[in-house]
Amino acid sequence: MNEKDHDRLLRIKTAGAREWLNQSSHYNRYEATPYAALEELFQDYEVKKADVFVDFGCGKGRLSFYIHNRFHVSVTGIEMSGQLYQEALENQASYMQKAKRAGGSVRFECGLAEEYEVEPGDNRFYFFNPFSIQIFMKVIDTILLSVEMQKRSVDVILYYPTDDYSEFLETSTPFVRLKEVRILELYEQDDNERFLIYRL
């Protein structure tokens, strides 16, 4: 099934990439995680009913809808672009017509990732290189502070991980690498086509 067919199944529109005019060096372009990569990840990564995902730089919401549809868990998407946030809300309205009876919730917040107040139940944090290492460090600090307030196991999931992100987690935080999931059909051409999962 191609990207558009997957979108059609979920009643959403998330395909394509988008560059920004006046792009900041701290925020990267919009590009959704390929469905093929998500399929590969969740064959090898367990999701429990109590898990609550947060997608930083969620764009049009693909990951949120995919996870909610497949696992019926709650997902929050954080997006700084007002335009992408509006598109995520439009996708949500369309998606929810089909998913009315599904468990969990899907919600979106428009704002900066470093300003998101981590909820006590949030325990799965997803990043597809949405921003610079400086912002990533601030977000991880916020997650760690939240865990100090409300003890729990949390995972950080990196797709197409940069060396900066993984090096910071491995040398400057208590997170431990849990596993690597390679996207088999893509990894041979590009060894960044993988997920790194860290657990605290």
Short mmCIF file of C-alpha atoms in Angstrom, two decimals:
data_model
loop_
_atom_site.label_atom_id
_atom_site.label_comp_id
_atom_site.label_asym_id
_atom_site.label_seq_id
_atom_site.Cartn_x
_atom_site.Cartn_y
_atom_site.Cartn_z
CA MET A 1 0.00 0.00 0.00
CA ASN A 2 1.45 3.39 -0.92
CA GLU A 3 1.42 6.59 1.15
CA LYS A 4 -1.77 8.00 -0.38
CA ASP A 5 -3.62 4.69 0.03
CA HIS A 6 -2.69 4.62 3.73
CA ASP A 7 -3.86 8.22 4.09
CA ARG A 8 -7.13 7.37 2.34
CA LEU A 9 -7.70 4.47 4.71
CA LEU A 10 -7.37 6.83 7.70
CA ARG A 11 -9.30 9.63 5.94
CA ILE A 12 -6.39 12.05 6.28
CA LYS A 13 -3.97 13.97 4.02
CA THR A 14 -0.37 13.89 5.23
CA ALA A 15 1.74 13.02 2.17
CA GLY A 16 4.50 15.26 0.84
CA ALA A 17 7.17 17.49 2.36
CA ARG A 18 7.13 21.22 3.01
CA GLU A 19 10.00 23.67 3.22
CA TRP A 20 9.53 26.92 5.16
CA LEU A 21 10.11 30.44 3.94
CA ASN A 22 12.42 32.29 6.33
CA GLN A 23 13.48 28.92 7.74
CA SER A 24 15.13 29.08 11.15
CA SER A 25 18.28 27.06 11.76
CA HIS A 26 16.48 25.55 14.76
CA TYR A 27 13.41 24.09 13.02
CA ASN A 28 13.45 21.58 10.17
CA ARG A 29 11.10 21.13 7.21
CA TYR A 30 7.90 19.10 7.44
CA GLU A 31 8.08 15.51 6.28
CA ALA A 32 5.92 12.69 7.63
CA THR A 33 7.41 9.37 8.75
CA PRO A 34 6.83 6.84 5.94
CA TYR A 35 4.08 4.33 6.66
CA ALA A 36 6.49 1.51 5.73
CA ALA A 37 8.79 2.66 8.54
CA LEU A 38 5.92 2.79 11.05
CA GLU A 39 4.87 -0.74 10.07
CA GLU A 40 8.43 -1.95 10.64
CA LEU A 41 8.72 -0.17 14.01
CA PHE A 42 5.52 -1.53 15.46
CA GLN A 43 6.30 -5.10 14.45
CA ASP A 44 9.21 -4.88 16.86
CA TYR A 45 8.02 -2.41 19.51
CA GLU A 46 5.29 -3.19 22.02
CA VAL A 47 2.57 -0.63 22.75
CA LYS A 48 0.52 -1.06 25.93
CA LYS A 49 -3.02 0.22 26.52
CA ALA A 50 -1.78 2.68 29.19
CA ASP A 51 0.86 4.25 26.92
CA VAL A 52 0.46 7.92 26.01
CA PHE A 53 2.46 9.15 23.01
CA VAL A 54 3.69 12.68 22.38
CA ASP A 55 4.85 13.49 18.84
CA PHE A 56 7.11 16.56 18.79
CA GLY A 57 6.86 18.32 15.43
CA CYS A 58 3.77 16.32 14.51
CA GLY A 59 3.06 18.21 11.27
CA LYS A 60 -0.27 17.09 9.81
CA GLY A 61 -0.63 14.35 12.41
CA ARG A 62 0.21 11.13 10.54
CA LEU A 63 1.89 9.39 13.48
CA SER A 64 -0.91 10.40 15.85
CA PHE A 65 -3.65 8.95 13.65
CA TYR A 66 -1.65 5.84 12.80
CA ILE A 67 -0.97 4.98 16.47
CA HIS A 68 -4.50 5.81 17.61
CA ASN A 69 -6.03 3.74 14.82
CA ARG A 70 -3.77 0.75 15.38
CA PHE A 71 -3.49 0.66 19.19
CA HIS A 72 -6.38 2.83 20.51
CA VAL A 73 -4.06 4.72 22.86
CA SER A 74 -3.91 8.46 23.50
CA VAL A 75 -1.63 10.65 21.40
CA THR A 76 -0.74 14.35 21.60
CA GLY A 77 0.83 16.09 18.62
CA ILE A 78 2.86 19.26 19.20
CA GLU A 79 3.31 21.55 16.18
CA MET A 80 4.73 25.08 16.02
CA SER A 81 3.48 25.90 12.51
CA GLY A 82 0.00 27.37 12.60
CA GLN A 83 -0.58 26.20 9.04
CA LEU A 84 0.35 22.57 9.77
CA TYR A 85 -1.60 22.68 13.03
CA GLN A 86 -4.72 23.72 11.08
CA GLU A 87 -4.16 20.86 8.63
CA ALA A 88 -3.81 18.44 11.56
CA LEU A 89 -7.15 19.68 12.95
CA GLU A 90 -8.79 19.22 9.54
CA ASN A 91 -7.38 15.69 9.39
CA GLN A 92 -8.65 15.07 12.92
CA ALA A 93 -12.20 16.11 12.00
CA SER A 94 -12.17 13.73 9.03
CA TYR A 95 -10.47 10.88 10.92
CA MET A 96 -12.81 11.07 13.93
CA GLN A 97 -15.86 10.46 11.73
CA LYS A 98 -14.51 6.94 11.27
CA ALA A 99 -12.89 6.47 14.69
CA LYS A 100 -15.73 7.58 16.99
CA ARG A 101 -15.77 4.40 19.06
CA ALA A 102 -12.01 3.86 19.32
CA GLY A 103 -10.38 4.10 22.75
CA GLY A 104 -7.80 6.72 23.64
CA SER A 105 -7.79 10.27 22.33
CA VAL A 106 -6.03 12.33 19.68
CA ARG A 107 -5.27 15.95 20.39
CA PHE A 108 -3.03 18.63 18.96
CA GLU A 109 -1.37 21.68 20.48
CA CYS A 110 0.03 24.60 18.53
CA GLY A 111 3.22 25.79 20.19
CA LEU A 112 6.93 25.29 20.65
CA ALA A 113 8.10 21.85 21.76
CA GLU A 114 10.29 23.32 24.49
CA GLU A 115 7.22 25.02 25.99
CA TYR A 116 5.04 21.90 26.10
CA GLU A 117 4.13 20.96 29.66
CA VAL A 118 4.69 17.22 29.89
CA GLU A 119 1.65 15.51 31.44
CA PRO A 120 2.16 12.96 34.24
CA GLY A 121 0.85 10.16 32.00
CA ASP A 122 2.98 10.97 28.93
CA ASN A 123 5.47 8.12 28.56
CA ARG A 124 6.35 7.69 24.86
CA PHE A 125 8.06 10.59 23.11
CA TYR A 126 8.59 10.60 19.34
CA PHE A 127 11.04 12.69 17.30
CA PHE A 128 11.68 12.73 13.54
CA ASN A 129 14.44 15.37 13.66
CA PRO A 130 12.01 18.26 14.09
CA PHE A 131 14.51 20.75 15.45
CA SER A 132 18.10 21.54 16.49
CA ILE A 133 20.03 19.74 19.22
CA GLN A 134 19.66 22.83 21.46
CA ILE A 135 15.88 22.52 21.43
CA PHE A 136 16.04 18.74 21.73
CA MET A 137 18.14 19.13 24.91
CA LYS A 138 15.53 21.49 26.42
CA VAL A 139 12.71 19.07 25.60
CA ILE A 140 14.59 16.12 27.13
CA ASP A 141 15.26 18.21 30.27
CA THR A 142 11.51 18.89 30.54
CA ILE A 143 10.78 15.16 30.21
CA LEU A 144 13.34 14.34 32.93
CA LEU A 145 11.84 16.96 35.27
CA SER A 146 8.41 15.43 34.70
CA VAL A 147 9.75 11.98 35.62
CA GLU A 148 11.21 13.41 38.84
CA MET A 149 7.73 14.70 39.73
CA GLN A 150 5.89 11.54 38.61
CA LYS A 151 8.10 8.43 38.61
CA ARG A 152 7.49 6.23 35.56
CA SER A 153 9.27 4.46 32.73
CA VAL A 154 9.53 6.60 29.59
CA ASP A 155 10.79 5.91 26.09
CA VAL A 156 12.28 8.29 23.55
CA ILE A 157 11.84 7.09 19.96
CA LEU A 158 14.06 8.66 17.30
CA TYR A 159 13.40 8.14 13.60
CA TYR A 160 16.24 8.87 11.16
CA PRO A 161 18.36 9.75 14.21
CA THR A 162 21.08 12.38 14.05
CA ASP A 163 24.39 11.74 15.78
CA ASP A 164 23.77 14.84 17.92
CA TYR A 165 20.52 13.47 19.34
CA SER A 166 21.82 9.97 20.09
CA GLU A 167 25.15 11.19 21.46
CA PHE A 168 23.39 13.59 23.82
CA LEU A 169 21.04 10.88 25.12
CA GLU A 170 23.88 8.38 25.58
CA THR A 171 26.45 10.67 27.20
CA SER A 172 24.45 13.34 29.05
CA THR A 173 21.25 11.68 30.27
CA PRO A 174 20.21 8.56 32.20
CA PHE A 175 18.47 7.16 29.09
CA VAL A 176 19.74 3.78 27.91
CA ARG A 177 19.48 2.51 24.34
CA LEU A 178 16.83 -0.20 24.33
CA LYS A 179 16.87 -1.21 20.68
CA GLU A 180 17.49 -0.29 17.07
CA VAL A 181 14.89 -1.06 14.42
CA ARG A 182 16.17 -0.86 10.86
CA ILE A 183 13.83 -0.19 7.96
CA LEU A 184 14.99 -3.17 5.95
CA GLU A 185 13.86 -2.06 2.50
CA LEU A 186 15.51 1.36 2.91
CA TYR A 187 18.48 0.75 5.23
CA GLU A 188 20.80 -0.69 2.54
CA GLN A 189 20.70 2.61 0.61
CA ASP A 190 20.74 4.85 3.69
CA ASP A 191 21.90 3.64 7.10
CA ASN A 192 19.96 6.43 8.83
CA GLU A 193 16.70 4.68 7.88
CA ARG A 194 16.17 3.27 11.34
CA PHE A 195 14.65 3.93 14.73
CA LEU A 196 16.63 4.22 17.96
CA ILE A 197 14.63 3.64 21.12
CA TYR A 198 15.88 4.84 24.51
CA ARG A 199 14.34 4.01 27.85
CA LEU A 200 14.51 5.65 31.25
#
